[in-house]
Amino acid sequence: MSSERTFIAIKPDGVQRGLVGEIIARFERKGFKLVALKMLQPSKEQAEGHYTDLSSKPFFPALVQYFSSGPIVGMVWEGKNVVKSGRTLLGATNPADSLPGTIRGDYAVDVGRNVCHGSDSVESATREIAFWFKPEEVVSWTSHSANQIYE
Ligand code: DAT
Ligand code: MG
């Protein structure tokens, strides 16, 4: 069984709109395993560090302002192909293009308020998990359901 991991965050709009439980439930029901979780208020510096690859984009200042505007819920989810599958659960970056059934397709309208973040590659996931979590905050555990989810 793969132990791939991804960093998923519920952004300030998702927290303010009461979507924390809904988003966690979608990853749980899919069959992925939660291995780390924290609520925190990102500083401007943390927001800039998280989105460092986008620092040259025109929307970067607004993105940083938004991401640091309220509490977020950061999580690490584990499972087979969880990086790519997590992106599928989130939906396209711009909610105008996100399909119904995805989180952004169901709950968001504007690209600058798209409710959730998910790592876009295994390399990004490794960097983001290390950015937001200490190693001891990520818990390795065995799910009772593992044999029902993986063949
Ligand atoms: P994603 O969050 O799907 O990985 P991204 O990494 O390209 O997308 O961009 C990070 C966030 O920046 C995205 O969730 C919303 C915002 N963003 C992206 N493109 C944007 C744009 N053209 N205008 C405004 N905000 C944008
Ligand atoms: Mg991204």
PDB file of C-alpha atoms and ligand atoms in Angstrom:
ATOM      1  CA  MET A   1       0.000   0.000   0.000  1.00  0.00           C
ATOM      2  CA  SER A   2       1.305   3.440  -0.920  1.00  0.00           C
ATOM      3  CA  SER A   3       1.987   5.879   1.878  1.00  0.00           C
ATOM      4  CA  GLU A   4       1.899   8.979  -0.326  1.00  0.00           C
ATOM      5  CA  ARG A   5       0.960  12.097   1.599  1.00  0.00           C
ATOM      6  CA  THR A   6      -0.498  15.473   0.650  1.00  0.00           C
ATOM      7  CA  PHE A   7      -1.037  18.794   2.400  1.00  0.00           C
ATOM      8  CA  ILE A   8      -4.656  19.926   2.319  1.00  0.00           C
ATOM      9  CA  ALA A   9      -5.735  23.229   3.865  1.00  0.00           C
ATOM     10  CA  ILE A  10      -9.157  24.698   4.463  1.00  0.00           C
ATOM     11  CA  LYS A  11      -8.633  28.377   3.689  1.00  0.00           C
ATOM     12  CA  PRO A  12     -10.077  31.256   5.735  1.00  0.00           C
ATOM     13  CA  ASP A  13     -13.258  31.412   3.637  1.00  0.00           C
ATOM     14  CA  GLY A  14     -13.841  27.687   4.114  1.00  0.00           C
ATOM     15  CA  VAL A  15     -13.435  27.994   7.883  1.00  0.00           C
ATOM     16  CA  GLN A  16     -15.641  31.108   8.072  1.00  0.00           C
ATOM     17  CA  ARG A  17     -18.338  29.420   5.995  1.00  0.00           C
ATOM     18  CA  GLY A  18     -18.468  26.355   8.226  1.00  0.00           C
ATOM     19  CA  LEU A  19     -17.089  23.915   5.672  1.00  0.00           C
ATOM     20  CA  VAL A  20     -14.426  22.286   7.862  1.00  0.00           C
ATOM     21  CA  GLY A  21     -16.491  19.187   8.604  1.00  0.00           C
ATOM     22  CA  GLU A  22     -17.720  18.871   5.033  1.00  0.00           C
ATOM     23  CA  ILE A  23     -14.222  18.942   3.565  1.00  0.00           C
ATOM     24  CA  ILE A  24     -12.804  16.510   6.106  1.00  0.00           C
ATOM     25  CA  ALA A  25     -15.770  14.200   5.494  1.00  0.00           C
ATOM     26  CA  ARG A  26     -15.099  14.044   1.763  1.00  0.00           C
ATOM     27  CA  PHE A  27     -11.516  12.897   2.298  1.00  0.00           C
ATOM     28  CA  GLU A  28     -12.574  10.427   4.992  1.00  0.00           C
ATOM     29  CA  ARG A  29     -15.373   8.918   2.913  1.00  0.00           C
ATOM     30  CA  LYS A  30     -13.091   8.552  -0.078  1.00  0.00           C
ATOM     31  CA  GLY A  31     -10.916   6.287   2.028  1.00  0.00           C
ATOM     32  CA  PHE A  32      -7.934   8.492   2.736  1.00  0.00           C
ATOM     33  CA  LYS A  33      -6.321   8.554   6.149  1.00  0.00           C
ATOM     34  CA  LEU A  34      -5.905  11.690   8.237  1.00  0.00           C
ATOM     35  CA  VAL A  35      -2.400  11.755   9.727  1.00  0.00           C
ATOM     36  CA  ALA A  36      -2.080  15.387  10.898  1.00  0.00           C
ATOM     37  CA  LEU A  37      -4.448  18.264  11.647  1.00  0.00           C
ATOM     38  CA  LYS A  38      -4.128  21.741  13.111  1.00  0.00           C
ATOM     39  CA  MET A  39      -5.969  25.033  13.148  1.00  0.00           C
ATOM     40  CA  LEU A  40      -3.783  28.101  13.027  1.00  0.00           C
ATOM     41  CA  GLN A  41      -3.763  31.758  12.122  1.00  0.00           C
ATOM     42  CA  PRO A  42      -1.134  32.137   9.367  1.00  0.00           C
ATOM     43  CA  SER A  43       1.156  35.140   9.562  1.00  0.00           C
ATOM     44  CA  LYS A  44       1.856  37.153   6.418  1.00  0.00           C
ATOM     45  CA  GLU A  45       5.312  35.528   6.336  1.00  0.00           C
ATOM     46  CA  GLN A  46       3.814  32.029   6.537  1.00  0.00           C
ATOM     47  CA  ALA A  47       1.372  32.826   3.738  1.00  0.00           C
ATOM     48  CA  GLU A  48       4.229  34.140   1.589  1.00  0.00           C
ATOM     49  CA  GLY A  49       6.313  31.061   2.358  1.00  0.00           C
ATOM     50  CA  HIS A  50       3.503  28.668   1.560  1.00  0.00           C
ATOM     51  CA  TYR A  51       2.857  30.355  -1.798  1.00  0.00           C
ATOM     52  CA  THR A  52       6.496  31.233  -2.546  1.00  0.00           C
ATOM     53  CA  ASP A  53       6.315  29.725  -6.058  1.00  0.00           C
ATOM     54  CA  LEU A  54       3.652  32.308  -6.964  1.00  0.00           C
ATOM     55  CA  SER A  55       5.516  35.379  -5.695  1.00  0.00           C
ATOM     56  CA  SER A  56       5.866  36.899  -9.167  1.00  0.00           C
ATOM     57  CA  LYS A  57       2.142  36.639  -9.957  1.00  0.00           C
ATOM     58  CA  PRO A  58       0.057  39.826 -10.022  1.00  0.00           C
ATOM     59  CA  PHE A  59      -2.460  38.288  -7.628  1.00  0.00           C
ATOM     60  CA  PHE A  60       0.211  37.319  -5.055  1.00  0.00           C
ATOM     61  CA  PRO A  61      -0.362  40.261  -2.632  1.00  0.00           C
ATOM     62  CA  ALA A  62      -4.116  39.648  -2.566  1.00  0.00           C
ATOM     63  CA  LEU A  63      -3.538  35.907  -2.173  1.00  0.00           C
ATOM     64  CA  VAL A  64      -1.243  36.438   0.814  1.00  0.00           C
ATOM     65  CA  GLN A  65      -3.671  38.927   2.373  1.00  0.00           C
ATOM     66  CA  TYR A  66      -6.551  36.479   1.969  1.00  0.00           C
ATOM     67  CA  PHE A  67      -4.667  33.404   3.177  1.00  0.00           C
ATOM     68  CA  SER A  68      -3.518  35.229   6.321  1.00  0.00           C
ATOM     69  CA  SER A  69      -6.888  36.925   6.958  1.00  0.00           C
ATOM     70  CA  GLY A  70      -8.296  34.290   9.291  1.00  0.00           C
ATOM     71  CA  PRO A  71      -7.713  30.850  10.699  1.00  0.00           C
ATOM     72  CA  ILE A  72      -7.028  27.941   8.410  1.00  0.00           C
ATOM     73  CA  VAL A  73      -7.159  24.214   9.046  1.00  0.00           C
ATOM     74  CA  GLY A  74      -4.068  22.428   7.786  1.00  0.00           C
ATOM     75  CA  MET A  75      -4.069  18.680   7.321  1.00  0.00           C
ATOM     76  CA  VAL A  76      -1.956  15.849   6.037  1.00  0.00           C
ATOM     77  CA  TRP A  77      -3.834  13.057   4.274  1.00  0.00           C
ATOM     78  CA  GLU A  78      -2.299   9.739   3.320  1.00  0.00           C
ATOM     79  CA  GLY A  79      -3.182   7.097   0.745  1.00  0.00           C
ATOM     80  CA  LYS A  80      -2.584   5.714  -2.716  1.00  0.00           C
ATOM     81  CA  ASN A  81      -2.164   8.551  -5.238  1.00  0.00           C
ATOM     82  CA  VAL A  82      -3.522  10.957  -2.644  1.00  0.00           C
ATOM     83  CA  VAL A  83      -1.815  13.999  -4.193  1.00  0.00           C
ATOM     84  CA  LYS A  84      -3.582  13.635  -7.541  1.00  0.00           C
ATOM     85  CA  SER A  85      -6.815  12.299  -6.056  1.00  0.00           C
ATOM     86  CA  GLY A  86      -6.840  15.140  -3.530  1.00  0.00           C
ATOM     87  CA  ARG A  87      -6.640  17.654  -6.364  1.00  0.00           C
ATOM     88  CA  THR A  88      -9.570  15.858  -8.013  1.00  0.00           C
ATOM     89  CA  LEU A  89     -11.634  16.095  -4.828  1.00  0.00           C
ATOM     90  CA  LEU A  90     -10.840  19.841  -4.641  1.00  0.00           C
ATOM     91  CA  GLY A  91     -11.710  20.586  -8.276  1.00  0.00           C
ATOM     92  CA  ALA A  92     -10.176  23.039 -10.730  1.00  0.00           C
ATOM     93  CA  THR A  93      -8.418  26.114  -9.317  1.00  0.00           C
ATOM     94  CA  ASN A  94     -11.031  28.474 -10.744  1.00  0.00           C
ATOM     95  CA  PRO A  95     -14.442  27.454  -9.380  1.00  0.00           C
ATOM     96  CA  ALA A  96     -15.954  28.609 -12.667  1.00  0.00           C
ATOM     97  CA  ASP A  97     -14.287  25.518 -14.155  1.00  0.00           C
ATOM     98  CA  SER A  98     -14.703  23.152 -11.190  1.00  0.00           C
ATOM     99  CA  LEU A  99     -17.165  20.349 -11.803  1.00  0.00           C
ATOM    100  CA  PRO A 100     -20.191  19.825  -9.567  1.00  0.00           C
ATOM    101  CA  GLY A 101     -19.322  17.139  -7.048  1.00  0.00           C
ATOM    102  CA  THR A 102     -15.947  18.675  -6.331  1.00  0.00           C
ATOM    103  CA  ILE A 103     -15.437  20.855  -3.261  1.00  0.00           C
ATOM    104  CA  ARG A 104     -14.778  24.000  -5.269  1.00  0.00           C
ATOM    105  CA  GLY A 105     -17.481  23.090  -7.783  1.00  0.00           C
ATOM    106  CA  ASP A 106     -20.031  22.725  -5.005  1.00  0.00           C
ATOM    107  CA  TYR A 107     -18.993  25.516  -2.640  1.00  0.00           C
ATOM    108  CA  ALA A 108     -17.088  28.279  -4.432  1.00  0.00           C
ATOM    109  CA  VAL A 109     -17.612  30.944  -7.091  1.00  0.00           C
ATOM    110  CA  ASP A 110     -14.532  33.156  -7.264  1.00  0.00           C
ATOM    111  CA  VAL A 111     -10.920  32.022  -7.867  1.00  0.00           C
ATOM    112  CA  GLY A 112      -9.723  34.221  -5.023  1.00  0.00           C
ATOM    113  CA  ARG A 113     -12.128  32.509  -2.593  1.00  0.00           C
ATOM    114  CA  ASN A 114     -11.806  28.860  -3.572  1.00  0.00           C
ATOM    115  CA  VAL A 115     -12.132  27.372  -0.079  1.00  0.00           C
ATOM    116  CA  CYS A 116      -9.299  24.867  -0.039  1.00  0.00           C
ATOM    117  CA  HIS A 117      -5.684  24.167  -0.929  1.00  0.00           C
ATOM    118  CA  GLY A 118      -4.110  20.908  -2.060  1.00  0.00           C
ATOM    119  CA  SER A 119      -0.502  20.119  -2.982  1.00  0.00           C
ATOM    120  CA  ASP A 120      -0.023  19.895  -6.751  1.00  0.00           C
ATOM    121  CA  SER A 121       2.790  17.294  -6.815  1.00  0.00           C
ATOM    122  CA  VAL A 122       4.524  14.833  -4.527  1.00  0.00           C
ATOM    123  CA  GLU A 123       7.478  17.252  -4.337  1.00  0.00           C
ATOM    124  CA  SER A 124       5.217  20.168  -3.368  1.00  0.00           C
ATOM    125  CA  ALA A 125       3.513  17.963  -0.798  1.00  0.00           C
ATOM    126  CA  THR A 126       6.827  17.079   0.835  1.00  0.00           C
ATOM    127  CA  ARG A 127       7.808  20.748   1.009  1.00  0.00           C
ATOM    128  CA  GLU A 128       4.420  21.931   2.275  1.00  0.00           C
ATOM    129  CA  ILE A 129       4.098  19.209   4.930  1.00  0.00           C
ATOM    130  CA  ALA A 130       7.554  20.114   6.265  1.00  0.00           C
ATOM    131  CA  PHE A 131       6.632  23.819   6.107  1.00  0.00           C
ATOM    132  CA  TRP A 132       3.488  23.467   8.228  1.00  0.00           C
ATOM    133  CA  PHE A 133       4.176  20.464  10.464  1.00  0.00           C
ATOM    134  CA  LYS A 134       6.947  19.231  12.707  1.00  0.00           C
ATOM    135  CA  PRO A 135       7.772  15.576  12.015  1.00  0.00           C
ATOM    136  CA  GLU A 136       6.311  14.524  15.367  1.00  0.00           C
ATOM    137  CA  GLU A 137       2.983  16.182  14.506  1.00  0.00           C
ATOM    138  CA  VAL A 138       2.415  13.712  11.666  1.00  0.00           C
ATOM    139  CA  VAL A 139       1.076  10.451  13.057  1.00  0.00           C
ATOM    140  CA  SER A 140       1.661   7.056  11.480  1.00  0.00           C
ATOM    141  CA  TRP A 141      -1.221   4.755  12.292  1.00  0.00           C
ATOM    142  CA  THR A 142      -2.971   1.753  10.792  1.00  0.00           C
ATOM    143  CA  SER A 143      -6.624   2.071   9.803  1.00  0.00           C
ATOM    144  CA  HIS A 144      -9.014  -0.785  10.648  1.00  0.00           C
ATOM    145  CA  SER A 145     -10.430  -0.276   7.148  1.00  0.00           C
ATOM    146  CA  ALA A 146      -7.149  -0.636   5.266  1.00  0.00           C
ATOM    147  CA  ASN A 147      -7.998  -4.107   3.931  1.00  0.00           C
ATOM    148  CA  GLN A 148     -11.422  -2.906   2.798  1.00  0.00           C
ATOM    149  CA  ILE A 149     -10.009   0.080   0.914  1.00  0.00           C
ATOM    150  CA  TYR A 150      -6.902  -1.532  -0.619  1.00  0.00           C
ATOM    151  CA  GLU A 151      -6.677  -4.917  -2.333  1.00  0.00           C
TER     152      GLU A 151
HETATM  153  P1  DAT B   1      -4.259  25.782  -6.739  1.00  0.00           P
HETATM  154  O1  DAT B   1      -4.747  26.371  -5.447  1.00  0.00           O
HETATM  155  O2  DAT B   1      -5.367  25.097  -7.479  1.00  0.00           O
HETATM  156  O3  DAT B   1      -3.049  24.908  -6.582  1.00  0.00           O
HETATM  157  P2  DAT B   1      -2.448  27.805  -7.775  1.00  0.00           P
HETATM  158  O4  DAT B   1      -1.400  27.138  -6.975  1.00  0.00           O
HETATM  159  O5  DAT B   1      -2.170  28.059  -9.218  1.00  0.00           O
HETATM  160  O6  DAT B   1      -3.837  27.014  -7.689  1.00  0.00           O
HETATM  161  O7  DAT B   1      -2.807  29.208  -7.126  1.00  0.00           O
HETATM  162  C1  DAT B   1      -2.901  29.319  -5.716  1.00  0.00           C
HETATM  163  C2  DAT B   1      -4.107  30.124  -5.385  1.00  0.00           C
HETATM  164  O8  DAT B   1      -3.949  31.438  -5.923  1.00  0.00           O
HETATM  165  C3  DAT B   1      -5.412  29.612  -5.979  1.00  0.00           C
HETATM  166  O9  DAT B   1      -5.996  28.616  -5.190  1.00  0.00           O
HETATM  167  C4  DAT B   1      -6.235  30.857  -6.030  1.00  0.00           C
HETATM  168  C5  DAT B   1      -5.219  31.938  -6.340  1.00  0.00           C
HETATM  169  N1  DAT B   1      -5.175  32.194  -7.767  1.00  0.00           N
HETATM  170  C6  DAT B   1      -4.688  31.391  -8.724  1.00  0.00           C
HETATM  171  N2  DAT B   1      -4.803  31.931  -9.937  1.00  0.00           N
HETATM  172  C7  DAT B   1      -5.394  33.126  -9.735  1.00  0.00           C
HETATM  173  C8  DAT B   1      -5.792  34.196 -10.591  1.00  0.00           C
HETATM  174  N3  DAT B   1      -5.615  34.129 -11.912  1.00  0.00           N
HETATM  175  N4  DAT B   1      -6.384  35.277 -10.027  1.00  0.00           N
HETATM  176  C9  DAT B   1      -6.567  35.344  -8.701  1.00  0.00           C
HETATM  177  N5  DAT B   1      -6.210  34.388  -7.836  1.00  0.00           N
HETATM  178  C10 DAT B   1      -5.633  33.300  -8.352  1.00  0.00           C
HETATM  179 MG    MG B   2      -1.167  25.392  -6.020  1.00  0.00          MG
END
